[in-house]
Amino acid sequence: MILSITYNKDYKIFYLSNEECTYAFHIGDGGYLHHLHFGGRISEEDIRYLSRELKTEFAPAYNAREQYVSLDTLPQEYPIYGMGDFRETAVLIRTQSGNRITNFKYKCHKIVDKKPQIGGMPSLRGGETLIVTLWDQENNLQMDLYYTIYDKQSAIARRTVLINMYKESVDILKLNSFSLDINRFSFDKICLQGGWAKERSIERTPLSHGIFEVSSTRGSSSHHLNPFIALCDRNTNEDYGEVYGFNLVYSGSYSIKTQVDQLGFTRIGGGINEKDFCWKLKSGETFETPEAVLVYSEHGLSEMSRQYHRLYRDCLINSNYAYKKRPIVLNNWESTYFDFTEKTMCDLIEKAKGTGIDTFVLDDGWFGSRNSDTAGLGDWFVNTAKLQGGLKNVIKKCHECGMKFGIWFEPEMVSEDSDLYRAHPDWCIQVPNVTPCKSRHQLVLDFSNPEVVEYLKKAIGDILTENDISYVKWDMNRNITECYSLYLNAEHQQELMHRYILAVYALAEYLTSTFINVFFEGCSGGGGRFDPAMLYYFPQIWTSDNSDAASRAYIQYGTSMCYPLSTMSGHVSVCPNHQNNRVTPLKSRMYMASFCSTGYELNLNSLTEAEFEKIASHVRFYQSISDLILDGDLYRILSPFEGNYFAELIVSRDKKKAAFLLMKMSARTNDCYPIIKLQGLDENSHYEVEGMGVYIGNVLINVGLKFQNDLNDFETICLRLNSVK
Ligand code: DGJ
């Protein structure tokens, strides 16, 4: 293991290195930190020439000795506001006098083996950590920059902590988790953009001068732009070329900005969204930012993704579940929506008996007066008009049929038509005398109010204590509007978005640590909150409400950019599809749902006998590859965003086993025969390719497999590969 953080006193350079990469920066003459390198591993050389002062006429100088030396021309590690660097800054703090200039300079540093976790927020575990302390003499403010490096991963986790040592409070208007100046600019940027039912589509465009931002102001990381961006060389592809990935471990309103300047530097920085954000930090108080995960790959996008996947499985997702076989669920949502009784549920469970499905999940509609989406949210007690025997009879039926039981909650919401709202109308986010926007007829609970969170701990906790429940689906179906709390004082109102998500984390922490045997799945109107922070609590997340197999090819391909296959929940659903009316072969729906954490949304009672019989064989097939889904290395082979095929290969770490999935997006008459080169296999091992014979690895990699040219629309081929000698 080569893992080291060192400080060279002569050069004043910090080096964070492992076998794969080095991250280096130095303390400049002015006491400011200047970035030097993030990329392939280097030895401890003097590379200060990278931040040599550049002479630029008419630039404000901070250095009396040299009237041309401006912070605007130097690569910064954590750029400050108003001292001559006119680019995007990482920090903006206002003191009580109205001053916004904070002159943070190096004070000291320490290296710790045991990484300090962030208070009240998810972050990666483990890794060696460098903490550099900066000090603003004029305002008595301390800033700690945290850098964590992991064994073998080409990744650095960063975050920032501010401590107010002054006798008065200050307002934090912006405090980035990270900032990075890269001394080149000819990048492409890759974002995961989308919307409901079309989450995380890959969009790649050239980076240009000026500022570009991916962000959310919704109080959630959103369907629309994932808190992720990659910067890559113009000729980088899946397997070749340099790429930097940036992913925030945060689920609230966030921002990541890139800026290309006149000298050809690219600055990138991000964290909590500064829009409508102001955190009052009292004397003696500390503020911690979320963590950002920076990954470097010199072998293309697939390798960047594999780095994220390994890091998140090893250091982020709950270690009790990260590599544990996932429940194979039957969820009743699309087969019944709100219209069900105890008998309907018991009939569904009975039908699933013996298929291999191991968990039945009762979705929305089991509580309060929830007969449609207009009522009942917040009333977390059983609707006995629908379920006459309470949950007990349904759970009993599950057990009789050899299954476990799971249940749906939407903890953060309240319906106006609910007992909870009638008792506590002041418990939702609202501005007095302003009619609140409704979204899905519901309002958002004010999580900054501790009473609200206590109520939910008790209400949800009671259901989980009183019933044998092994799985919870935590949904969240609207964003925050009229951002105002009746609980907070005026001076804390602009803290609400961040306080909200901190309290969501606190509730998730309480429930997941109290009910350790319950498997929690995240959800937000599909995949509207699919981010690393959610993965800390929820080892898998409902990827999208769109479970049409063809749409899923795009959604799952895009999501895999930073999230492992096992974290994506995907179900086989009915045709015509409820979201887009498309008809796809059952085999394609089953195979696409096999390249994630699988389950069913089908009404088993309305399947034909032939269709029903396929369920058990699909479960068996899934079980045969589930270890690959949990632990394998993903190779994205063909992108549906770029051509007519989706192809992915997942290879076991020992390279003895693999699974390959191909989907043709659109049939073409007299089409070319696709010859597809595989990757990640052992060049010298022979593999039995299911139904196709035995091939040596170097042939599969360098020549490829030849497939039929007459596949129909959305037809799939899924192959298992096993090394035979
Ligand atoms: C949105 C989710 O994405 C669906 O799967 C389902 O749980 C509904 N909410 C229930 O209201």
XYZ file of C-alpha atoms and ligand atoms in Angstrom:
736
model
C 0.000 0.000 0.000
C 1.367 3.385 -0.973
C -0.746 5.952 0.763
C 0.821 9.067 2.057
C 0.263 12.666 2.919
C 3.466 14.635 3.259
C 4.522 18.243 3.610
C 7.813 19.337 2.091
C 9.103 22.229 4.217
C 11.549 23.482 1.605
C 9.020 23.736 -1.172
C 6.082 24.313 1.166
C 4.200 21.746 -0.871
C 1.586 19.264 0.377
C 1.495 15.962 -1.505
C -1.394 13.536 -1.119
C -0.446 10.380 -3.000
C -1.424 6.771 -3.436
C -0.577 4.246 -6.155
C -2.951 5.915 -8.588
C -2.796 9.670 -8.119
C -1.252 12.721 -6.517
C -2.961 15.866 -5.308
C -0.538 18.712 -4.594
C -0.712 22.354 -3.521
C 1.620 24.801 -1.870
C 1.721 27.752 0.461
C 2.650 30.820 -1.566
C 4.584 33.864 -0.400
C 1.454 35.711 0.604
C 0.310 32.821 2.800
C -2.347 31.845 0.266
C -2.725 28.231 -0.901
C -2.069 27.607 -4.580
C -3.165 24.481 -6.390
C -0.479 22.573 -8.304
C -1.636 19.168 -9.458
C -4.423 16.614 -9.353
C -3.742 13.697 -11.651
C -1.390 10.783 -12.178
C 1.002 9.917 -9.362
C 4.226 11.952 -9.176
C 7.170 11.840 -6.802
C 7.761 14.754 -4.448
C 9.181 17.101 -7.035
C 9.298 20.875 -6.867
C 6.425 21.828 -9.173
C 5.917 25.340 -7.872
C 6.632 26.632 -11.374
C 2.990 25.799 -12.080
C 1.888 28.660 -9.857
C 4.603 31.122 -10.826
C 3.347 34.681 -10.590
C 2.164 35.858 -13.976
C 2.574 39.496 -14.903
C -0.681 41.053 -15.962
C -1.095 44.769 -16.461
C -3.850 46.554 -14.549
C -4.505 43.634 -12.174
C -4.876 44.484 -8.471
C -1.705 43.398 -6.649
C -1.673 41.933 -3.137
C 2.105 41.961 -2.987
C 3.780 45.315 -2.303
C 7.143 43.934 -3.510
C 5.808 43.151 -6.953
C 3.127 45.403 -8.310
C 1.985 42.944 -10.946
C 1.266 40.000 -8.661
C -2.438 39.375 -8.505
C -4.482 36.544 -7.015
C -6.421 36.719 -10.275
C -3.498 35.144 -12.100
C -2.651 32.345 -9.673
C -4.244 28.902 -9.263
C -6.019 29.013 -5.907
C -6.840 26.180 -3.580
C -9.747 27.959 -1.877
C -10.287 31.393 -3.465
C -11.298 34.297 -1.250
C -13.545 37.208 -2.136
C -12.609 40.766 -2.947
C -8.786 40.649 -2.774
C -8.136 40.820 -6.495
C -9.306 37.413 -7.679
C -12.299 38.324 -9.810
C -13.267 34.761 -10.581
C -15.888 32.751 -8.675
C -14.857 32.626 -5.043
C -15.270 29.743 -2.630
C -16.287 31.836 0.338
C -18.340 34.920 1.114
C -18.828 36.000 4.706
C -20.404 39.222 5.993
C -19.466 40.633 9.358
C -21.770 42.811 11.415
C -20.089 45.932 10.095
C -21.108 44.906 6.571
C -17.549 43.941 5.557
C -17.271 40.965 3.164
C -13.490 40.764 2.850
C -12.050 37.769 4.674
C -8.328 37.353 4.203
C -7.741 33.667 4.928
C -4.077 32.652 5.052
C -2.248 29.486 6.007
C -1.804 29.012 9.744
C -0.989 25.340 10.396
C -1.891 21.819 9.396
C -2.217 18.301 10.744
C -2.482 14.829 9.266
C -4.843 12.330 10.871
C -5.257 8.590 10.283
C -8.819 8.454 11.428
C -11.000 10.647 9.269
C -13.249 12.922 11.329
C -16.882 12.501 10.206
C -19.041 15.541 9.518
C -21.511 16.330 12.288
C -25.056 15.525 11.173
C -24.272 14.920 7.528
C -23.249 11.837 5.570
C -19.666 11.551 4.396
C -17.297 8.860 3.224
C -15.708 6.678 5.890
C -11.989 5.948 6.299
C -9.025 7.377 4.446
C -6.034 9.433 5.577
C -6.872 13.096 6.084
C -5.001 16.363 5.846
C -6.533 19.303 7.686
C -5.117 22.678 6.693
C -6.080 25.546 8.960
C -6.437 29.027 7.481
C -6.796 32.105 9.622
C -8.425 35.446 8.923
C -6.554 37.791 11.275
C -8.828 40.788 10.823
C -12.081 38.977 11.572
C -10.898 36.181 13.879
C -12.245 33.443 11.669
C -10.733 29.986 11.321
C -11.242 27.864 8.257
C -10.239 24.199 8.095
C -9.858 22.584 4.698
C -10.192 18.783 4.829
C -8.582 16.534 2.223
C -8.992 12.754 2.429
C -7.177 10.255 0.259
C -8.098 6.582 -0.043
C -6.019 3.500 -0.664
C -5.843 2.691 -4.410
C -8.671 5.032 -5.495
C -7.793 7.986 -7.651
C -10.012 10.174 -5.537
C -9.916 12.972 -2.999
C -12.776 13.858 -0.659
C -12.913 17.510 0.334
C -14.903 19.680 2.702
C -14.630 22.902 4.644
C -15.243 23.896 8.248
C -15.616 27.461 9.471
C -15.195 28.435 13.126
C -16.175 31.885 14.354
C -13.629 32.981 16.991
C -14.874 36.569 17.002
C -17.085 38.041 19.693
C -19.886 38.800 17.260
C -21.818 36.654 14.833
C -21.090 36.618 11.103
C -23.297 35.713 8.132
C -22.088 32.928 5.861
C -23.336 33.809 2.386
C -21.302 31.141 0.625
C -18.984 28.374 1.764
C -17.917 25.890 -0.870
C -17.134 22.287 -0.117
C -14.263 22.512 -2.590
C -12.653 24.603 -5.271
C -10.100 23.489 -7.834
C -8.121 25.459 -10.417
C -6.910 23.296 -13.285
C -4.327 24.930 -15.480
C -6.002 24.177 -18.785
C -9.357 24.852 -20.365
C -10.053 22.766 -23.454
C -12.481 20.478 -21.659
C -15.816 18.965 -22.452
C -18.271 18.991 -19.585
C -20.601 16.091 -18.901
C -23.756 16.582 -16.858
C -26.612 14.328 -15.876
C -29.689 16.330 -16.797
C -33.305 15.237 -16.877
C -36.723 15.505 -15.321
C -39.414 13.251 -13.926
C -39.389 9.899 -15.792
C -36.256 10.860 -17.721
C -33.642 11.178 -15.011
C -29.871 11.477 -15.539
C -29.490 11.753 -19.303
C -25.892 12.253 -20.328
C -25.261 15.670 -21.861
C -21.787 16.430 -23.158
C -20.865 19.865 -24.506
C -17.639 21.872 -24.810
C -16.719 24.038 -21.837
C -16.365 27.638 -22.892
C -15.225 30.912 -21.338
C -17.423 32.322 -18.625
C -19.456 30.556 -15.992
C -21.497 27.386 -16.262
C -23.527 25.988 -13.397
C -25.275 22.765 -12.496
C -27.508 23.426 -9.530
C -30.752 22.952 -7.718
C -32.826 25.488 -5.789
C -35.569 22.967 -5.040
C -34.486 21.864 -1.561
C -33.539 18.531 -3.099
C -30.753 17.347 -5.363
C -33.457 16.995 -8.051
C -34.527 15.055 -11.136
C -33.192 17.902 -13.245
C -29.450 18.083 -12.714
C -27.636 15.569 -10.570
C -25.014 17.075 -8.192
C -22.338 15.792 -10.529
C -20.201 17.127 -13.336
C -17.269 15.666 -15.226
C -14.608 17.628 -17.077
C -12.784 15.621 -19.700
C -10.461 16.097 -22.612
C -12.196 16.658 -25.923
C -11.048 13.220 -27.140
C -11.834 11.313 -23.950
C -14.273 8.440 -24.394
C -15.416 5.549 -22.228
C -12.034 3.809 -22.278
C -9.507 6.424 -23.152
C -8.425 9.859 -22.011
C -8.380 12.071 -18.951
C -11.443 12.968 -16.937
C -12.185 14.653 -13.603
C -15.442 13.832 -11.819
C -17.036 16.005 -9.119
C -19.912 14.689 -7.029
C -21.442 16.302 -3.945
C -22.478 14.174 -0.990
C -25.513 16.382 -0.464
C -29.254 16.117 -1.077
C -30.350 19.749 -0.725
C -30.096 22.845 -2.918
C -26.584 22.772 -4.327
C -24.443 24.428 -6.943
C -21.339 23.385 -8.879
C -19.864 26.101 -11.103
C -17.158 25.994 -13.714
C -15.349 29.073 -14.941
C -12.795 29.432 -17.693
C -10.757 32.617 -17.349
C -8.673 34.811 -19.644
C -5.441 33.015 -18.771
C -6.771 29.601 -19.634
C -7.406 28.262 -16.155
C -10.534 26.269 -15.437
C -11.946 26.857 -11.987
C -14.536 24.487 -10.570
C -16.143 24.750 -7.170
C -19.306 23.723 -5.449
C -21.306 23.077 -2.341
C -24.504 24.362 -0.787
C -26.290 26.690 -3.220
C -25.558 30.269 -2.225
C -28.869 31.501 -3.670
C -31.153 32.575 -0.845
C -28.653 31.159 1.653
C -27.442 33.008 4.710
C -26.284 31.161 7.810
C -25.833 33.156 10.990
C -22.727 31.820 12.722
C -22.621 32.990 16.311
C -19.449 33.595 18.259
C -17.788 30.250 19.048
C -19.944 28.291 16.586
C -18.797 25.975 13.799
C -20.289 25.419 10.346
C -19.469 22.336 8.278
C -20.044 21.991 4.553
C -21.081 18.776 2.847
C -18.330 16.647 1.346
C -17.362 16.606 -2.330
C -15.798 13.595 -4.024
C -13.253 14.402 -6.726
C -12.174 11.527 -8.967
C -9.450 11.539 -11.590
C -9.181 8.930 -14.333
C -6.656 8.736 -17.109
C -8.493 5.791 -18.669
C -11.757 7.342 -19.681
C -15.239 7.656 -18.291
C -15.812 3.982 -17.482
C -12.786 3.982 -15.174
C -14.004 7.178 -13.489
C -17.330 5.452 -12.859
C -15.671 2.330 -11.490
C -13.730 4.524 -9.038
C -16.972 6.090 -7.821
C -18.654 2.686 -7.608
C -15.874 1.134 -5.515
C -15.582 4.160 -3.278
C -19.304 4.362 -2.611
C -19.664 0.622 -2.014
C -16.627 0.477 0.277
C -16.781 3.795 2.111
C -20.270 5.313 1.846
C -23.098 2.785 1.732
C -23.963 1.117 5.050
C -21.446 -1.718 5.295
C -24.146 -4.127 6.542
C -25.893 -3.780 3.193
C -23.356 -2.648 0.588
C -22.514 -6.182 -0.526
C -25.548 -7.963 0.843
C -28.048 -9.610 -1.515
C -30.928 -7.235 -2.082
C -34.563 -8.113 -1.507
C -36.392 -9.140 -4.689
C -39.632 -7.266 -4.236
C -43.122 -7.286 -5.594
C -44.508 -3.751 -5.240
C -48.250 -3.210 -5.612
C -48.156 0.434 -6.830
C -48.678 0.034 -10.559
C -51.032 -2.901 -10.194
C -53.488 -1.273 -7.777
C -52.520 2.381 -7.158
C -54.824 3.497 -4.280
C -57.552 1.016 -5.058
C -57.014 -2.075 -2.942
C -58.335 -4.069 -0.029
C -56.832 -6.629 2.282
C -58.109 -9.318 -0.107
C -56.486 -7.728 -3.176
C -53.172 -7.623 -1.352
C -53.454 -11.177 -0.031
C -54.331 -12.439 -3.532
C -51.222 -10.772 -4.957
C -49.043 -12.244 -2.226
C -50.540 -15.696 -2.730
C -49.787 -15.478 -6.438
C -46.135 -14.554 -5.784
C -45.666 -17.630 -3.589
C -43.002 -19.941 -4.937
C -41.723 -17.550 -7.609
C -38.610 -16.627 -5.658
C -39.861 -13.094 -4.984
C -38.880 -12.668 -1.351
C -40.471 -9.382 -0.225
C -43.894 -7.904 -0.784
C -43.993 -4.088 -0.573
C -47.219 -2.272 0.208
C -46.880 1.120 -1.459
C -48.860 4.360 -1.023
C -52.451 4.254 0.274
C -52.356 2.018 3.369
C -52.725 4.799 5.973
C -55.034 7.582 7.193
C -57.779 8.459 4.728
C -55.447 8.001 1.777
C -57.750 6.916 -1.049
C -56.207 9.271 -3.568
C -53.249 11.639 -3.588
C -55.392 14.454 -2.167
C -55.480 13.264 1.454
C -53.887 11.452 4.334
C -50.150 12.239 4.213
C -48.844 12.638 7.743
C -51.405 10.260 9.285
C -49.153 7.257 9.739
C -51.735 4.857 11.116
C -53.420 2.026 9.225
C -56.536 2.662 7.125
C -58.674 -0.160 8.491
C -61.451 0.531 6.000
C -59.046 -0.880 3.395
C -57.030 -3.245 5.519
C -59.606 -4.585 7.945
C -57.113 -6.657 9.888
C -54.545 -3.859 9.960
C -51.093 -4.657 8.641
C -51.015 -7.837 10.692
C -53.117 -9.938 8.295
C -51.125 -8.837 5.258
C -47.869 -9.557 7.050
C -49.180 -12.926 8.182
C -50.068 -13.746 4.587
C -46.554 -12.794 3.492
C -45.048 -15.099 6.082
C -47.361 -17.950 5.111
C -46.170 -17.536 1.536
C -42.498 -17.423 2.526
C -42.057 -13.691 2.008
C -41.057 -10.684 4.048
C -43.079 -7.500 4.235
C -42.159 -3.950 3.251
C -44.024 -0.655 3.465
C -44.072 2.851 1.945
C -43.785 6.168 3.805
C -43.508 9.747 2.666
C -42.249 11.207 5.947
C -41.533 14.748 4.791
C -45.018 15.600 3.548
C -48.481 16.484 4.780
C -51.876 16.683 3.047
C -54.144 19.578 3.962
C -56.838 16.958 4.275
C -55.211 15.072 7.148
C -55.546 14.864 10.909
C -51.938 16.003 11.196
C -52.568 19.216 9.268
C -55.807 19.911 11.135
C -53.949 19.542 14.450
C -50.797 21.424 13.401
C -51.403 23.758 10.446
C -48.241 25.612 11.492
C -46.070 22.527 10.894
C -45.677 23.020 7.158
C -43.377 25.300 5.204
C -45.413 28.406 4.340
C -45.461 32.180 4.344
C -48.251 33.681 6.490
C -51.127 35.020 4.367
C -49.721 33.596 1.127
C -51.613 30.740 -0.478
C -49.002 27.998 -0.765
C -48.262 26.291 -4.076
C -49.444 22.735 -3.994
C -47.610 20.056 -5.771
C -49.346 16.693 -5.946
C -51.907 18.356 -3.610
C -49.451 18.288 -0.729
C -47.324 20.529 1.458
C -43.823 20.065 2.840
C -43.393 19.665 6.587
C -41.163 22.183 8.327
C -38.294 19.936 9.347
C -36.493 22.845 11.011
C -39.061 22.451 13.789
C -37.807 19.665 16.122
C -41.389 18.824 17.173
C -42.136 17.765 13.589
C -39.201 15.384 13.494
C -40.054 14.008 16.948
C -43.623 13.330 15.774
C -42.300 11.398 12.766
C -39.803 9.417 14.830
C -42.647 8.260 17.027
C -45.289 7.724 14.323
C -43.019 5.811 11.928
C -41.134 4.172 14.794
C -44.416 2.807 16.214
C -45.378 1.213 12.902
C -41.926 -0.367 12.584
C -41.912 -1.552 16.205
C -45.409 -2.991 16.241
C -45.150 -4.879 12.958
C -42.727 -7.325 11.433
C -41.416 -5.044 8.692
C -38.155 -5.734 6.912
C -38.174 -3.082 4.175
C -39.142 0.591 3.961
C -39.541 2.687 0.818
C -38.998 6.358 1.782
C -40.621 8.553 -0.854
C -40.571 12.353 -1.347
C -42.850 13.768 -4.007
C -42.504 17.527 -4.167
C -40.003 20.364 -3.881
C -39.946 23.285 -1.483
C -41.713 26.531 -2.392
C -42.591 29.564 -0.211
C -39.434 28.837 1.726
C -40.361 30.213 5.148
C -40.622 28.657 8.587
C -43.082 29.676 11.284
C -40.660 28.119 13.762
C -37.458 30.028 12.937
C -36.634 33.624 13.883
C -36.249 36.194 11.123
C -32.454 35.995 11.252
C -32.499 32.239 10.574
C -35.008 32.160 7.695
C -32.377 31.817 4.980
C -31.031 28.760 6.760
C -34.250 26.824 6.186
C -33.238 24.892 3.035
C -30.087 23.583 4.709
C -31.720 23.004 8.096
C -34.448 21.052 6.295
C -32.037 18.576 4.741
C -30.003 18.265 7.961
C -33.209 17.253 9.743
C -34.048 14.777 6.960
C -30.619 13.234 7.584
C -31.289 13.200 11.338
C -34.585 11.356 10.865
C -32.999 8.921 8.399
C -30.114 8.360 10.839
C -32.531 7.709 13.703
C -34.711 5.275 11.778
C -31.903 3.385 10.046
C -29.859 3.046 13.231
C -32.829 2.137 15.428
C -34.253 -0.415 13.008
C -30.991 -1.920 11.853
C -32.609 -4.982 10.340
C -34.891 -2.968 8.108
C -33.670 -2.399 4.558
C -34.423 1.204 3.484
C -34.922 2.211 -0.132
C -34.918 5.876 -1.151
C -37.316 7.381 -3.669
C -38.426 10.817 -4.784
C -41.132 10.785 -7.415
C -38.886 8.203 -9.043
C -35.237 9.233 -9.006
C -35.529 12.868 -7.917
C -33.094 12.527 -5.026
C -30.526 10.063 -6.295
C -27.336 11.355 -4.696
C -24.453 10.017 -2.581
C -25.836 11.407 0.685
C -29.058 9.471 0.231
C -27.034 6.336 -0.523
C -25.450 6.645 2.916
C -28.846 5.841 4.447
C -30.547 4.023 1.579
C -28.359 1.372 -0.112
C -30.651 1.532 -3.121
C -32.886 4.174 -4.633
C -35.897 3.892 -6.932
C -34.193 5.049 -10.114
C -37.208 6.374 -11.984
C -40.976 6.047 -12.129
C -40.356 5.218 -15.760
C -39.810 1.463 -15.854
C -40.257 1.129 -19.618
C -37.278 -1.034 -20.608
C -36.198 1.246 -23.462
C -36.282 4.395 -21.305
C -34.460 2.510 -18.576
C -31.600 1.806 -21.001
C -30.897 5.563 -21.009
C -31.710 6.206 -17.352
C -29.604 3.344 -15.979
C -26.744 4.068 -18.367
C -26.642 7.722 -17.261
C -27.073 6.897 -13.566
C -24.110 4.522 -13.720
C -21.863 7.506 -14.445
C -21.262 7.715 -10.690
C -23.652 5.290 -8.970
C -23.172 1.486 -8.781
C -25.708 -0.836 -10.452
C -26.709 -2.272 -7.069
C -27.899 1.160 -5.922
C -30.427 1.420 -8.759
C -33.757 -0.138 -8.042
C -35.553 -1.306 -11.204
C -38.766 -3.266 -11.631
C -40.346 -5.329 -14.353
C -43.608 -3.557 -15.110
C -46.634 -4.014 -17.314
C -47.092 -3.229 -21.011
C -48.273 -0.954 -22.452
C -46.085 0.960 -20.050
C -47.952 3.273 -17.658
C -45.594 6.196 -18.242
C -45.193 6.190 -22.016
C -47.540 3.536 -23.367
C -44.678 1.686 -25.046
C -44.747 -2.050 -25.560
C -41.475 -3.919 -25.082
C -40.849 -7.654 -24.897
C -41.156 -9.131 -21.394
C -37.674 -10.596 -21.845
C -36.239 -7.089 -22.395
C -38.020 -5.730 -19.328
C -36.639 -8.608 -17.281
C -33.071 -8.292 -18.541
C -33.001 -4.505 -18.142
C -34.303 -4.877 -14.581
C -31.577 -7.473 -13.994
C -28.825 -4.927 -14.540
C -29.734 -3.197 -11.277
C -31.454 -4.282 -8.037
C -34.441 -6.100 -9.463
C -38.101 -6.418 -8.522
C -41.620 -6.394 -9.954
C -44.329 -3.825 -10.329
C -46.575 -6.275 -12.208
C -50.044 -7.418 -11.341
C -49.238 -11.107 -11.225
C -52.926 -11.957 -11.376
C -53.401 -10.449 -14.801
C -50.427 -12.138 -16.483
C -50.956 -14.910 -18.998
C -49.898 -18.332 -17.791
C -46.870 -18.203 -20.121
C -45.807 -14.801 -18.797
C -46.288 -15.871 -15.207
C -44.081 -18.896 -15.697
C -41.239 -16.654 -16.751
C -41.132 -14.911 -13.357
C -39.533 -17.804 -11.510
C -36.931 -18.325 -14.223
C -36.140 -14.612 -14.223
C -35.629 -14.690 -10.444
C -33.278 -17.655 -10.870
C -31.410 -15.844 -13.632
C -31.119 -12.728 -11.482
C -29.847 -14.716 -8.531
C -27.163 -16.200 -10.768
C -25.760 -12.721 -11.530
C -26.675 -10.845 -8.339
C -23.114 -11.140 -6.964
C -21.910 -9.320 -10.112
C -24.505 -6.586 -9.658
C -23.386 -6.135 -6.050
C -19.655 -6.342 -6.488
C -18.655 -6.409 -10.172
C -16.790 -3.862 -12.262
C -18.984 -2.144 -14.835
C -17.843 -1.554 -18.420
C -20.163 0.619 -20.481
C -19.656 -0.722 -23.997
C -22.214 1.020 -26.227
C -24.156 4.146 -25.380
C -27.818 4.505 -26.376
C -27.185 8.272 -26.266
C -24.732 7.894 -29.129
C -25.982 5.020 -31.271
C -28.594 2.371 -31.806
C -27.413 -0.013 -29.087
C -27.147 -0.137 -25.334
C -24.442 -2.544 -24.145
C -22.971 -3.064 -20.698
C -20.683 -5.706 -19.275
C -20.232 -6.424 -15.609
C -17.147 -8.424 -14.611
C -16.351 -10.034 -11.255
C -13.300 -8.671 -9.457
C -11.422 -11.936 -10.035
C -12.436 -11.785 -13.742
C -13.834 -15.297 -13.616
C -17.428 -14.364 -14.251
C -19.257 -11.718 -16.258
C -22.677 -10.767 -17.583
C -23.328 -8.868 -20.799
C -26.488 -7.037 -21.807
C -27.274 -5.737 -25.282
C -30.407 -3.885 -26.354
C -31.154 -2.698 -29.859
C -33.066 0.562 -29.660
C -34.602 0.492 -33.109
C -34.877 -2.303 -35.685
C -33.305 -1.622 -39.069
C -33.852 -3.657 -42.183
C -30.733 -5.189 -43.678
C -28.711 -3.734 -40.815
C -24.978 -4.312 -40.271
C -23.994 -7.208 -38.039
C -22.809 -5.747 -34.746
C -19.398 -7.016 -33.667
C -18.937 -5.928 -30.081
C -15.604 -5.931 -28.281
C -15.766 -6.793 -24.594
C -13.534 -5.367 -21.864
C -12.253 -6.059 -18.395
C -11.821 -9.828 -18.938
C -8.627 -11.753 -18.395
C -6.856 -11.823 -21.768
C -5.520 -15.335 -21.231
C -8.545 -17.047 -19.718
C -11.068 -18.965 -21.749
C -14.697 -18.065 -21.225
C -17.795 -20.072 -21.913
C -20.137 -17.518 -23.427
C -23.705 -18.651 -22.813
C -25.109 -20.166 -25.971
C -22.180 -19.025 -28.134
C -19.260 -21.300 -27.277
C -15.817 -20.894 -25.707
C -13.562 -17.928 -26.520
C -10.238 -16.771 -25.146
C -10.303 -13.397 -23.381
C -8.003 -11.673 -25.879
C -10.372 -12.596 -28.729
C -13.396 -11.285 -26.824
C -11.483 -8.079 -26.085
C -9.680 -7.480 -29.368
C -11.983 -9.094 -31.915
C -15.353 -9.152 -30.197
C -18.538 -11.170 -30.423
C -20.690 -11.095 -33.515
C -24.421 -10.722 -33.009
C -27.431 -11.073 -35.272
C -28.443 -8.037 -37.307
C -32.180 -8.615 -37.193
C -32.984 -7.764 -33.593
C -36.352 -6.051 -33.236
C -37.108 -2.767 -31.525
C -35.903 -2.959 -27.906
C -34.949 -6.605 -28.199
C -32.221 -7.703 -25.796
C -29.542 -10.339 -25.584
C -28.166 -11.154 -22.163
C -25.204 -13.501 -21.832
C -23.423 -14.968 -18.853
C -19.709 -15.632 -19.202
C -17.783 -18.068 -17.046
C -14.086 -18.703 -17.164
C -13.469 -22.366 -17.955
C -9.681 -22.647 -17.643
C -43.811 8.084 -6.412
C -42.954 6.864 -6.481
O -41.896 7.070 -7.331
C -43.824 5.680 -6.899
O -43.036 4.530 -7.039
C -44.907 5.468 -5.889
O -44.352 5.072 -4.670
C -45.714 6.742 -5.726
N -44.886 7.877 -5.457
C -46.723 6.590 -4.626
O -47.394 7.746 -4.385
